[in-house]
Coordinates of C-alpha atoms in Angstrom, one line a residue:
M759 CA 16.2 38.9 7.8
K760 CA 15.4 35.7 6.0
K761 CA 16.6 35.1 2.5
N762 CA 13.2 35.3 0.7
Q763 CA 12.5 38.6 2.5
L764 CA 15.9 39.9 1.3
T765 CA 15.0 38.8 -2.2
F766 CA 11.7 40.7 -2.0
V767 CA 13.4 43.8 -0.8
F768 CA 16.0 43.7 -3.5
F769 CA 13.4 43.4 -6.2
L770 CA 11.2 46.0 -4.6
F771 CA 13.9 48.7 -4.6
S772 CA 15.9 47.8 -7.7
S773 CA 13.2 46.6 -10.1
I774 CA 10.1 48.3 -8.8
G775 CA 11.7 51.6 -8.0
L776 CA 11.6 52.5 -11.7
Y777 CA 7.8 52.5 -11.5
A778 CA 7.6 54.7 -8.3
Q779 CA 5.8 51.8 -6.6
S780 CA 2.7 52.4 -8.8
L781 CA 0.0 49.7 -9.0
S782 CA 0.9 49.0 -12.6
A783 CA 4.5 48.4 -11.6
Y784 CA 3.5 45.8 -9.0
L785 CA 1.2 44.1 -11.5
E786 CA 4.0 43.9 -14.0
A787 CA 6.4 42.6 -11.4
Y788 CA 3.8 40.0 -10.4
Q789 CA 3.5 38.8 -14.0
D790 CA 7.3 38.6 -14.4
A791 CA 7.6 36.6 -11.1
L792 CA 4.9 34.2 -12.3
F793 CA 6.7 33.7 -15.6
Y794 CA 9.8 32.6 -13.8
K795 CA 7.8 30.6 -11.3
D796 CA 9.1 32.8 -8.5
Y797 CA 5.9 32.2 -6.4
H798 CA 7.3 33.8 -3.3
N799 CA 7.8 37.2 -4.8
A800 CA 4.7 36.9 -7.0
F801 CA 2.7 36.4 -3.8
H802 CA 4.3 39.5 -2.2
Y803 CA 3.7 41.7 -5.3
A804 CA 0.1 40.5 -5.4
T805 CA -0.3 41.3 -1.6
T806 CA 1.1 44.8 -2.1
A807 CA -1.1 45.4 -5.2
L808 CA -4.2 44.3 -3.3
E809 CA -3.6 47.1 -0.8
F810 CA -4.3 49.7 -3.5
D811 CA -7.9 48.4 -3.9
E812 CA -9.0 45.5 -1.7
D813 CA -12.3 45.1 -3.6
R814 CA -10.9 44.9 -7.1
I815 CA -11.6 41.4 -8.4
D816 CA -8.6 41.0 -10.6
L817 CA -6.3 41.9 -7.7
L818 CA -8.1 39.4 -5.5
W819 CA -7.7 36.8 -8.2
N820 CA -3.9 37.5 -8.4
H821 CA -3.6 37.2 -4.7
G822 CA -5.5 34.0 -4.5
E823 CA -3.5 32.4 -7.3
S824 CA -0.1 33.4 -6.0
A825 CA -1.0 32.4 -2.4
R826 CA -2.1 29.0 -3.6
L827 CA 1.1 28.5 -5.6
Y828 CA 3.1 29.7 -2.5
D829 CA 1.2 27.1 -0.3
A830 CA -0.3 29.9 1.7
Y831 CA -3.7 28.1 1.7
V832 CA -5.5 30.1 4.3
L833 CA -5.0 33.4 2.5
S834 CA -5.7 31.8 -0.9
E835 CA -9.0 30.5 0.4
A836 CA -10.0 34.0 1.6
S837 CA -9.2 35.6 -1.7
Y838 CA -11.0 33.0 -3.8
L839 CA -14.1 33.3 -1.7
R840 CA -14.2 37.1 -2.4
V841 CA -13.6 36.5 -6.1
I842 CA -16.6 34.2 -6.3
E843 CA -18.7 36.7 -4.2
K844 CA -17.9 39.6 -6.6
D845 CA -17.9 37.7 -9.9
S846 CA -21.4 38.7 -11.1
K847 CA -20.3 38.4 -14.8
G848 CA -19.0 34.8 -14.5
E849 CA -15.5 35.8 -15.6
Y850 CA -13.6 33.7 -13.0
L851 CA -15.2 30.3 -13.3
D852 CA -11.9 28.6 -12.2
A853 CA -12.1 30.3 -8.8
A854 CA -14.5 27.7 -7.5
F855 CA -12.2 24.9 -8.7
Y856 CA -9.1 26.3 -7.1
L857 CA -11.0 27.3 -3.9
A858 CA -12.1 23.7 -3.6
E859 CA -8.5 22.5 -4.2
V860 CA -7.1 24.6 -1.3
Q861 CA -10.0 23.7 1.0
H862 CA -9.3 20.1 0.3
K863 CA -5.7 20.6 1.4
L864 CA -6.9 22.5 4.5
G865 CA -9.0 19.5 5.4
K866 CA -12.3 21.5 4.9
Y867 CA -13.9 18.6 3.1
D868 CA -17.6 19.6 3.1
E869 CA -16.7 23.1 1.8
A870 CA -14.4 21.6 -0.9
I871 CA -17.2 19.3 -2.2
R872 CA -19.6 22.2 -2.4
N873 CA -17.2 24.3 -4.4
Y874 CA -16.2 21.4 -6.7
E875 CA -19.9 21.0 -7.4
L876 CA -20.3 24.7 -7.9
Y877 CA -17.6 24.5 -10.5
L878 CA -19.2 21.6 -12.3
S879 CA -22.5 23.3 -12.4
E880 CA -21.1 25.7 -15.0
G881 CA -21.4 22.9 -17.5
D882 CA -20.0 23.1 -21.1
E883 CA -17.8 26.1 -20.5
L884 CA -15.4 24.2 -18.3
D885 CA -11.9 22.9 -18.9
P886 CA -12.2 19.1 -19.6
Y887 CA -9.1 18.4 -17.4
K888 CA -10.5 20.3 -14.4
T889 CA -13.9 18.8 -14.9
Q890 CA -12.5 15.3 -14.7
K891 CA -10.4 16.1 -11.8
A892 CA -13.2 17.8 -9.9
Q893 CA -15.4 14.7 -10.3
K894 CA -12.5 12.5 -9.1
E895 CA -11.7 14.7 -6.1
I896 CA -15.3 14.7 -4.9
K897 CA -15.1 10.9 -4.6
A898 CA -11.7 11.2 -2.9
I899 CA -13.1 13.6 -0.4
E900 CA -16.0 11.4 0.5
W901 CA -13.4 8.6 1.1
A902 CA -11.2 11.0 3.1
K903 CA -14.1 11.9 5.4
L904 CA -14.4 8.3 6.4
M905 CA -10.7 8.0 7.0
I906 CA -10.8 10.8 9.7
D907 CA -12.6 8.4 12.1
R908 CA -10.4 5.5 11.1
Q909 CA -6.9 6.9 11.8
D910 CA -4.6 4.5 13.7
P911 CA -4.5 5.4 17.4
N912 CA -1.3 3.4 17.8
V913 CA 0.8 5.5 15.4
I914 CA 2.6 8.4 17.1
I915 CA 3.7 11.3 15.0
D916 CA 6.4 13.7 16.3
H917 CA 7.7 16.9 14.8
L918 CA 11.5 16.8 14.9
E919 CA 13.4 19.4 17.0
T920 CA 14.3 22.7 15.6
G921 CA 17.9 21.6 15.5
I922 CA 16.9 19.8 12.3
N923 CA 13.8 21.6 11.1
T924 CA 13.9 25.3 10.2
A925 CA 11.6 27.8 8.5
Y926 CA 12.9 26.5 5.2
S927 CA 12.3 23.1 3.7
E928 CA 13.9 19.9 5.2
F929 CA 13.4 16.7 3.4
G930 CA 14.8 13.3 2.4
A931 CA 15.6 12.1 5.9
I932 CA 17.3 8.7 6.2
K933 CA 19.4 7.0 8.8
W934 CA 23.1 6.4 8.3
G935 CA 24.3 4.4 11.3
D936 CA 22.7 6.1 14.3
K937 CA 22.6 9.5 12.7
L938 CA 20.0 11.1 10.5
N939 CA 21.0 12.3 7.0
F940 CA 18.7 14.9 5.5
S941 CA 18.6 17.7 2.9
S942 CA 17.8 21.3 3.8
L943 CA 17.0 24.3 1.5
R944 CA 18.3 26.9 4.0
F945 CA 21.6 28.0 2.4
E946 CA 22.2 31.2 0.4
E947 CA 24.8 30.7 -2.3
G948 CA 25.4 31.9 -5.8
E949 CA 23.6 34.2 -8.2
S950 CA 21.5 33.5 -11.3
E951 CA 19.5 35.3 -13.9
F952 CA 16.4 34.5 -11.8
N953 CA 17.4 35.7 -8.4
P954 CA 20.3 37.7 -7.0
T955 CA 20.7 35.1 -4.3
N956 CA 19.5 31.5 -4.7
L957 CA 18.5 29.3 -1.9
I958 CA 20.5 26.1 -2.1
S959 CA 19.9 22.7 -0.6
K960 CA 22.7 20.8 1.1
I961 CA 23.0 17.4 2.6
L962 CA 23.4 17.5 6.4
V963 CA 24.1 15.0 9.1
E964 CA 22.4 15.3 12.4
G965 CA 24.7 16.9 15.0
E966 CA 27.5 17.7 12.5
S967 CA 28.6 20.9 10.8
E968 CA 27.7 21.5 7.2
V969 CA 31.3 22.6 6.6
D970 CA 32.5 19.1 7.4
N971 CA 30.3 17.4 4.8
E972 CA 32.3 16.6 1.7
L973 CA 29.3 15.9 -0.4
N974 CA 28.2 19.6 -0.8
E975 CA 29.5 21.8 -3.6
F976 CA 29.3 25.6 -3.8
G977 CA 26.5 27.1 -5.8
V978 CA 24.6 23.9 -6.6
H979 CA 22.0 21.8 -4.9
T980 CA 23.0 18.5 -3.3
A981 CA 20.2 16.4 -1.9
H982 CA 18.4 13.1 -1.8
T983 CA 20.8 10.6 -0.1
A984 CA 20.2 6.9 -0.5
F985 CA 22.2 3.8 0.3
N986 CA 22.5 0.3 -1.2
K987 CA 21.7 -2.7 1.0
E988 CA 25.3 -3.3 2.0
M989 CA 25.9 0.4 2.9
S990 CA 28.9 0.4 0.5
R991 CA 27.6 3.1 -1.8
M992 CA 25.7 6.4 -1.4
Y993 CA 23.6 7.8 -4.1
Y994 CA 22.6 11.5 -4.2
T995 CA 21.7 14.3 -6.7
I996 CA 23.4 17.4 -7.9
C997 CA 20.9 20.0 -9.2
K998 CA 20.7 23.4 -10.7
Y999 CA 17.9 26.0 -11.1
E1000 CA 16.0 26.0 -14.4
N1001 CA 14.0 29.0 -13.2
S1002 CA 13.1 30.4 -9.8
Y1003 CA 11.0 27.3 -9.1
D1004 CA 12.0 24.4 -11.2
I1005 CA 15.2 22.5 -10.6
S1006 CA 16.9 20.0 -12.9
C1007 CA 18.9 17.2 -11.3
D1008 CA 21.4 14.4 -12.2
I1009 CA 22.1 11.4 -10.1
Y1010 CA 25.6 10.5 -8.7
Y1011 CA 27.1 8.0 -6.4
R1012 CA 30.1 7.7 -4.1
S1013 CA 31.7 4.6 -2.6
I1014 CA 31.7 4.4 1.2
N1015 CA 35.0 3.4 2.5
Q1016 CA 35.5 1.2 5.7
D1017 CA 36.3 4.3 7.7
E1018 CA 33.0 5.9 6.4
T1019 CA 34.8 8.4 4.2
L1020 CA 33.5 8.8 0.7
G1021 CA 35.1 8.1 -2.7
D1022 CA 35.0 10.4 -5.7
P1023 CA 31.7 11.3 -7.2
V1024 CA 30.6 9.2 -10.2
R1025 CA 27.8 10.5 -12.5
L1026 CA 25.4 7.9 -13.6
P1027 CA 25.3 7.2 -17.4
D1028 CA 23.4 9.4 -19.9
H1029 CA 20.5 7.0 -20.3
I1030 CA 19.8 7.6 -16.5
N1031 CA 20.6 11.3 -16.5
S1032 CA 18.7 12.0 -19.7
V1033 CA 19.4 15.4 -21.4
G1034 CA 16.3 17.6 -21.3
S1035 CA 14.7 16.0 -18.3
T1036 CA 15.4 15.7 -14.6
S1037 CA 16.5 12.6 -12.8
T1038 CA 16.1 12.8 -9.1
Q1039 CA 15.2 11.2 -5.7
P1040 CA 17.3 8.0 -6.2
N1041 CA 16.6 4.9 -4.0
I1042 CA 18.0 1.3 -4.2
G1043 CA 15.7 -1.7 -4.2
Y1044 CA 16.0 -5.3 -5.1
D1045 CA 14.7 -7.7 -7.7
A1046 CA 14.4 -11.2 -6.2
M1047 CA 13.9 -12.9 -9.5
L1048 CA 17.2 -11.5 -10.9
D1049 CA 18.9 -11.4 -7.6
K1050 CA 20.1 -7.9 -8.4
E1051 CA 19.8 -4.4 -7.0
V1052 CA 17.5 -1.9 -8.7
L1053 CA 17.8 1.8 -8.9
Y1054 CA 14.5 3.6 -8.5
F1055 CA 14.3 7.3 -9.4
V1056 CA 12.0 10.1 -10.5
S1057 CA 12.0 11.7 -13.9
D1058 CA 9.8 13.8 -16.2
R1059 CA 11.3 12.2 -19.3
E1060 CA 9.3 11.1 -22.4
G1061 CA 7.5 7.8 -22.3
G1062 CA 6.0 8.2 -18.8
K1063 CA 2.4 8.0 -17.8
G1064 CA 2.1 11.4 -16.3
K1065 CA 4.0 14.5 -15.2
L1066 CA 6.7 13.1 -12.8
D1067 CA 7.0 9.3 -12.9
I1068 CA 9.0 6.7 -11.0
W1069 CA 11.5 4.7 -13.2
S1070 CA 13.8 1.8 -12.5
S1071 CA 17.1 0.4 -13.8
V1072 CA 18.6 -3.0 -12.8
I1073 CA 22.1 -2.7 -11.5
D1074 CA 24.6 -5.4 -12.6
E1075 CA 27.8 -4.7 -10.8
D1076 CA 28.7 -1.2 -12.1
E1077 CA 26.4 -1.4 -15.1
F1078 CA 22.9 0.2 -15.1
G1079 CA 20.3 -1.4 -17.3
P1080 CA 17.6 0.3 -19.5
C1081 CA 15.2 2.6 -17.8
M1082 CA 11.8 1.0 -17.2
N1083 CA 8.7 2.9 -16.3
F1084 CA 7.3 1.6 -13.0
S1085 CA 3.8 1.6 -14.5
H1086 CA 2.3 -0.4 -11.7
V1087 CA 2.3 2.6 -9.4
N1088 CA 2.5 5.6 -11.8
T1089 CA -0.5 7.8 -12.6
N1090 CA -1.2 10.6 -15.1
E1091 CA -0.3 13.1 -12.3
N1092 CA 2.9 13.2 -10.1
D1093 CA 4.4 10.1 -8.6
I1094 CA 7.5 10.8 -6.5
T1095 CA 9.9 10.0 -3.6
P1096 CA 10.3 6.2 -4.0
F1097 CA 11.7 4.0 -1.1
Y1098 CA 12.2 0.3 -1.1
H1099 CA 12.3 -1.4 2.4
H1100 CA 14.6 -4.5 2.0
P1101 CA 13.5 -6.4 5.2
K1102 CA 9.8 -6.3 4.4
K1103 CA 10.1 -6.2 0.6
E1104 CA 7.8 -3.1 0.6
F1105 CA 7.9 -0.2 -1.7
Y1106 CA 6.7 3.3 -0.6
F1107 CA 6.1 6.4 -2.7
S1108 CA 4.0 9.6 -2.8
S1109 CA 1.5 10.6 -5.4
D1110 CA -1.2 13.2 -6.1
G1111 CA -2.8 11.0 -8.7
Y1112 CA -4.7 8.6 -6.5
Q1113 CA -7.6 9.0 -4.1
S1114 CA -6.1 10.9 -1.3
L1115 CA -6.7 12.9 1.9
G1116 CA -5.5 16.0 -0.1
G1117 CA -2.3 16.9 -1.9
Y1118 CA 0.4 14.2 -1.9
D1119 CA -0.3 11.1 0.1
I1120 CA 2.1 8.2 0.9
Y1121 CA 1.3 4.8 -0.6
K1122 CA 2.7 1.3 -0.2
V1123 CA 2.9 -1.8 -2.4
E1124 CA 4.3 -5.2 -1.4
F1125 CA 6.5 -7.5 -3.5
S1126 CA 5.5 -11.1 -3.1
S1127 CA 7.0 -13.8 -5.4
N1128 CA 6.1 -12.6 -8.9
T1129 CA 3.3 -10.3 -7.8
I1130 CA 3.0 -6.7 -6.6
T1131 CA 0.0 -5.6 -4.5
N1132 CA -2.1 -2.6 -5.5
P1133 CA -1.1 0.7 -4.0
E1134 CA -2.4 1.2 -0.4
N1135 CA -2.9 4.6 1.2
L1136 CA -1.1 4.6 4.6
G1137 CA -4.0 6.6 6.0
M1138 CA -4.0 9.0 8.9
P1139 CA -2.1 10.1 10.9
V1140 CA 0.9 9.4 8.6
N1141 CA -1.0 11.1 5.8
S1142 CA -2.8 14.4 6.2
S1143 CA -4.8 16.8 4.0
F1144 CA -1.5 18.6 3.2
N1145 CA 1.5 17.2 1.2
D1146 CA 3.2 14.1 2.7
V1147 CA 6.4 12.9 1.0
Y1148 CA 9.8 11.2 1.4
F1149 CA 8.6 8.3 3.5
V1150 CA 11.5 6.1 4.8
L1151 CA 11.5 3.2 7.2
D1152 CA 14.3 2.0 9.5
Q1153 CA 15.5 -1.6 9.4
T1154 CA 13.1 -2.8 12.0
G1155 CA 10.1 -1.3 10.3
N1156 CA 9.0 0.3 13.5
E1157 CA 10.2 3.9 12.9
A1158 CA 9.6 6.1 9.9
H1159 CA 10.7 9.6 8.8
F1160 CA 8.9 11.7 6.2
S1161 CA 8.4 15.3 5.2
S1162 CA 5.2 17.3 5.4
N1163 CA 3.9 20.9 5.2
R1164 CA 1.0 20.1 7.5
F1165 CA -0.2 22.3 10.3
G1166 CA 2.6 22.3 12.9
S1167 CA 5.4 22.8 10.4
L1168 CA 7.6 25.9 10.7
Y1169 CA 6.4 28.7 8.4
L1170 CA 8.8 30.8 6.4
E1171 CA 6.5 33.7 7.2
D1172 CA 4.2 33.0 10.2
S1173 CA 1.7 35.7 9.3
F1174 CA 1.0 34.1 6.0
E1175 CA 1.1 30.4 7.2
A1176 CA 3.0 29.7 4.0
C1177 CA 5.7 27.2 3.0
C1178 CA 7.6 24.8 4.0
Y1179 CA 8.4 21.1 4.5
D1180 CA 9.5 19.8 7.9
I1181 CA 10.7 16.3 8.9
Y1182 CA 8.4 14.2 11.0
K1183 CA 9.0 10.9 12.8
A1184 CA 6.4 8.2 13.0
D1185 CA 6.5 5.5 15.7
L1186 CA 4.9 2.5 14.0
T1187 CA 5.5 0.0 16.8
G1188 CA 1.8 0.0 17.7
T1189 CA 0.0 -3.0 19.1
K1190 CA 0.1 -6.3 17.3
L1191 CA -3.5 -7.6 17.1
V1192 CA -4.1 -11.4 17.2
F1193 CA -7.3 -12.6 15.7
N1194 CA -8.9 -16.0 16.2
G1195 CA -11.7 -17.1 13.9
Q1196 CA -13.5 -20.0 15.5
T1197 CA -15.8 -22.3 13.5
F1198 CA -19.1 -23.9 14.5
V1199 CA -22.1 -25.7 13.0
K1200 CA -24.9 -23.2 12.7
T1201 CA -27.8 -25.7 13.2
T1202 CA -26.4 -27.2 16.4
G1203 CA -23.7 -24.9 17.7
D1204 CA -21.3 -27.8 17.8
S1205 CA -17.6 -27.3 17.1
L1206 CA -16.7 -27.6 13.4
L1207 CA -13.3 -29.1 12.6
S1208 CA -11.4 -29.1 9.3
A1209 CA -12.8 -25.7 8.3
T1210 CA -10.8 -23.0 6.4
V1211 CA -10.8 -19.4 7.4
S1212 CA -9.5 -16.6 5.0
V1213 CA -8.9 -13.0 6.0
I1214 CA -8.9 -10.2 3.3
D1215 CA -7.9 -6.6 3.7
V1216 CA -10.9 -4.5 2.6
M1217 CA -8.9 -1.5 1.5
T1218 CA -6.4 -3.4 -0.7
D1219 CA -8.3 -6.6 -1.5
D1220 CA -5.1 -8.4 -0.5
I1221 CA -5.4 -11.8 1.2
V1222 CA -3.8 -11.5 4.6
G1223 CA -3.8 -15.3 5.3
V1224 CA -5.6 -18.6 4.9
V1225 CA -5.7 -21.1 7.7
T1226 CA -7.1 -24.6 7.8
S1227 CA -7.4 -26.3 11.2
L1228 CA -7.8 -30.1 11.0
D1229 CA -8.3 -31.0 14.6
N1230 CA -9.7 -27.8 16.3
I1231 CA -11.8 -24.8 15.8
D1232 CA -9.1 -22.1 16.1
H1233 CA -7.7 -20.1 13.2
L1234 CA -5.1 -17.5 14.2
F1235 CA -4.0 -14.4 12.3
E1236 CA -1.9 -11.3 13.0
L1237 CA -3.7 -8.2 11.9
K1238 CA -3.0 -4.4 11.8
S1239 CA -5.0 -1.9 13.8
S1240 CA -7.2 0.7 12.2
R1241 CA -8.2 -1.6 9.3
E1242 CA -11.3 -3.4 8.0
Y1243 CA -11.1 -7.1 7.1
T1244 CA -13.4 -9.5 5.5
V1245 CA -13.3 -12.9 7.3
I1246 CA -14.6 -16.0 5.4
A1247 CA -15.1 -19.4 6.9
D1248 CA -15.6 -22.3 4.5
K1249 CA -15.8 -26.1 4.3
D1250 CA -17.1 -28.6 1.8
G1251 CA -20.7 -29.5 2.4
Y1252 CA -21.4 -26.2 4.3
T1253 CA -22.5 -22.7 3.3
A1254 CA -19.7 -20.2 4.0
D1255 CA -20.0 -17.7 6.7
T1256 CA -18.7 -14.1 6.1
I1257 CA -18.2 -11.3 8.7
L1258 CA -16.7 -7.8 8.6
L1259 CA -14.0 -7.3 11.2
S1260 CA -13.0 -3.7 12.1
T1261 CA -9.8 -3.1 14.1
Y1262 CA -10.4 0.7 14.5
D1263 CA -10.0 1.9 18.0
I1264 CA -8.8 -1.5 19.2
V1265 CA -5.6 -1.1 21.3
S1266 CA -5.9 -4.1 23.6
T1267 CA -3.3 -6.9 23.4
D1268 CA -6.0 -9.5 24.1
T1269 CA -6.8 -11.9 21.3
I1270 CA -9.8 -10.8 19.2
I1271 CA -12.2 -13.7 18.9
R1272 CA -15.0 -14.0 16.4
K1273 CA -17.3 -17.0 16.0
L1274 CA -18.3 -18.1 12.5
Y1275 CA -21.3 -20.3 12.0
L1276 CA -21.5 -22.6 8.9
E1277 CA -24.8 -24.0 7.9
P1278 CA -24.8 -27.6 6.5
K1279 CA -25.7 -27.9 2.9
D1280 CA -28.2 -30.5 1.6
I1281 CA -25.2 -32.4 0.2
V1282 CA -22.9 -34.7 2.2
F1283 CA -19.8 -36.2 0.8
L1284 CA -19.2 -40.0 1.2
E1285 CA -15.6 -41.0 0.9
L1286 CA -14.9 -44.8 1.0
D1287 CA -11.6 -46.8 0.8
V1288 CA -11.6 -50.6 0.0
F1289 CA -8.9 -52.9 1.4
D1290 CA -8.0 -56.6 1.3
K1291 CA -9.0 -57.9 4.7
Q1292 CA -6.2 -60.4 5.0
S1293 CA -3.2 -58.3 3.8
L1294 CA -4.8 -54.9 4.8
E1295 CA -3.4 -53.6 1.5
P1296 CA -5.5 -51.2 -0.7
L1297 CA -7.8 -53.2 -3.0
N1298 CA -8.2 -51.8 -6.6
G1299 CA -10.8 -52.9 -9.0
A1300 CA -13.9 -52.8 -6.7
T1301 CA -17.4 -51.6 -7.6
V1302 CA -19.4 -49.5 -5.2
S1303 CA -23.2 -49.1 -5.6
V1304 CA -24.9 -46.4 -3.4
E1305 CA -28.7 -46.6 -3.2
C1306 CA -31.2 -44.3 -1.5
I1307 CA -33.5 -46.9 0.0
G1308 CA -36.9 -46.6 -1.6
N1309 CA -35.7 -44.5 -4.5
V1310 CA -33.9 -46.7 -7.1
V1311 CA -33.6 -43.6 -9.4
D1312 CA -31.0 -42.1 -7.1
E1313 CA -28.7 -45.1 -7.3
L1314 CA -25.0 -44.3 -7.8
K1315 CA -22.5 -46.7 -9.1
A1316 CA -18.7 -46.6 -9.8
T1317 CA -15.8 -48.9 -10.5
R1318 CA -12.2 -48.0 -9.8
A1319 CA -9.8 -50.1 -11.8
N1320 CA -6.7 -48.4 -10.6
S1321 CA -7.7 -47.0 -7.2
N1322 CA -9.4 -48.1 -4.0
N1323 CA -10.9 -44.7 -3.3
F1324 CA -14.5 -43.7 -4.0
R1325 CA -16.3 -40.4 -3.4
F1326 CA -20.1 -39.8 -3.8
E1327 CA -22.5 -36.9 -3.0
L1328 CA -25.4 -38.0 -0.6
R1329 CA -28.6 -36.3 0.3
R1330 CA -29.3 -35.5 3.9
D1331 CA -32.9 -36.9 3.7
C1332 CA -32.0 -40.4 2.6
D1333 CA -31.2 -43.7 4.3
Y1334 CA -28.5 -45.3 2.1
Q1335 CA -27.6 -48.9 1.4
I1336 CA -24.0 -49.2 0.1
R1337 CA -22.8 -52.4 -1.6
I1338 CA -19.1 -53.1 -2.3
S1339 CA -18.1 -55.9 -4.6
R1340 CA -15.1 -57.2 -6.5
P1341 CA -14.4 -60.4 -8.5
G1342 CA -12.8 -63.1 -6.3
Y1343 CA -14.1 -61.4 -3.1
D1344 CA -17.2 -61.7 -1.1
S1345 CA -19.5 -58.6 -1.4
Q1346 CA -20.3 -56.5 1.6
T1347 CA -23.2 -54.1 2.4
I1348 CA -23.1 -51.2 4.8
R1349 CA -25.8 -48.7 5.9
V1350 CA -25.7 -44.9 6.4
N1351 CA -29.0 -43.3 7.6
A1352 CA -30.3 -39.7 7.3
Y1353 CA -29.9 -39.1 11.1
E1354 CA -26.1 -39.6 10.7
L1355 CA -26.0 -37.0 7.9
A1356 CA -27.8 -34.2 9.7
N1357 CA -24.9 -32.2 11.1
I1358 CA -21.9 -33.3 9.1
S1359 CA -20.4 -32.5 5.7
E1360 CA -18.5 -35.7 5.1
V1361 CA -18.8 -39.4 5.8
Y1362 CA -15.7 -41.6 5.7
R1363 CA -15.7 -45.4 5.7
K1364 CA -13.1 -48.2 5.4
V1365 CA -14.3 -51.5 4.0
Y1366 CA -12.4 -54.8 4.2
L1367 CA -13.3 -57.6 1.7
N1368 CA -12.6 -61.3 2.2
K1369 CA -11.5 -63.5 -0.6
T1370 CA -14.2 -65.9 -1.8
G1371 CA -14.0 -69.2 0.1
Y1372 CA -11.7 -67.9 2.7
V1373 CA -12.5 -68.9 6.3
P1374 CA -11.2 -66.5 8.8
Y1375 CA -9.1 -68.1 11.6
E1376 CA -11.5 -66.9 14.3
D1377 CA -14.3 -68.9 12.7
L1378 CA -12.6 -72.4 13.1
N1379 CA -13.9 -72.7 16.7
N1380 CA -17.4 -73.3 15.1
Y1381 CA -16.2 -76.7 13.9
L1382 CA -14.9 -78.1 17.2
P1383 CA -14.8 -80.8 18.6
V1384 CA -13.9 -82.9 15.5
N1385 CA -13.1 -86.6 15.0
V1386 CA -9.9 -87.2 13.0
Y1387 CA -9.3 -90.6 11.2
Y1388 CA -5.8 -91.5 10.0
D1389 CA -5.6 -94.1 7.1
N1390 CA -2.3 -95.6 8.3
D1391 CA -3.0 -99.4 8.7
D1392 CA -0.9 -100.4 5.7
P1393 CA 1.2 -102.5 5.8
D1394 CA 0.6 -102.9 9.6
K1395 CA -3.0 -102.8 10.5
R1396 CA -2.1 -101.7 14.0

């Protein structure tokens, strides 16, 4: 018999026996269990109470509430539906809200929207918090419906074998060497004022006996292993029950010796393990600016943005700096299970405060120089409509482990489809997609060189890359599958071309080619450099006059005292006469006609000026033959 069933039986015959199993006794036991957040027993008391009268609305409400809190979503949905059906007096307005919430987690998106809207239709009598959340979740569900058809076909999700997963919760999986470390809430140890037998979590190693694990202590939770980059220190938590549901934790670490044995436990200082709050789910990241490691952890301490927040502390040797709220990712709800991936400088976490598929979803931000990208939902199939937490990548970034209570997880009680978290593995190897954005002139179809192509991720607004090709039309990028990208081609003198590129359902390894067509603008840029013809050196101090023939009003003129470079804007419908002059040099005139400007964005010319009076060597032939007289008859006339 499983532990929670034992617990229920114990309460049934010791506590409830005094009431001769009357309905009132079950109702009182139900309220007591709710008070102590013992949702498992509350659900069983409510289930038994409902058997007395299956049409009584308050009993249906109790059953729906306790089933929701126990994560028995299917049964909760059924009871809430009956409450709404029977509530002719409007006494259970929240039933529609909670019904929508469980339907959201079950992936019944259309039904969830209808019931959120039903809840909102009640108007002024509603709770402001639930009203705001219902409005937010309707938008989230509309987004989630789109994501169903956009899940990445290259990501393979596997439920780990039952040697690791049990009917209880398994979580916090992370590789140590070639073995998986994880935490499991499957052990019965100790007693408390809340339960005669508590379920305790312990840290386990794949393929090894729990007895051999020196981390675990009798009667308390040990969980949440994390390692620093050098694998010289293991961080973990030791926790105790605050009631039948809530657990308060402190963070510890142990040194890892060369033979992989562990040193003595060291409790982190009081400003990390703050009295009156929990500090849990440690992970070690890195601050590139400070060149120091950073402890990330989760806490409900004062000063946060929401319920559970992610906090950080810079590690300087054995000193832990002040606790800083990681406000860039935190919401006014719960933000949990942080993980920093050193090779990719990516940070992962779970939250129920963002637009999600339902429940907790996994999100990612990237650290780049001094910036952090906006949180990005990992999408399906990593995320589901259920709770998805504890996401961890291996060193290659091609394999991930995470925990979820999605369909397919082992149930504590199969008949109720309730509880718990199992560990899943995600194969992220996928197919690398190569994209080539090729640039052409729209009016002629000719190849367009020296253009710039930019690619932007539609979901995150992050710039994937910017490529300028000076001598060809190709612009190559590596993209991810199951995404949408905005592709922009641009060049001076041309109108930019923008396309939307979707990589959903693309699994081919062939290069994706898209042609971008830029239309010439009415303006063409003339760039001109002036040189001394004899020395071929740049010639500063010249004056350039640009005249649209037949339209003196459009004449442009400039002098560059300290440069030999000139740049002008020309019209495509003009023939131009361009005069270049400089004191001490002969002037020169060149022509550029409208036909030359039709399909280009820039004109470049080099002009070489001769010094005044200088006769080029090649022009001497014009003076031959020549008679030469030598005045050399003095003193001898011969």
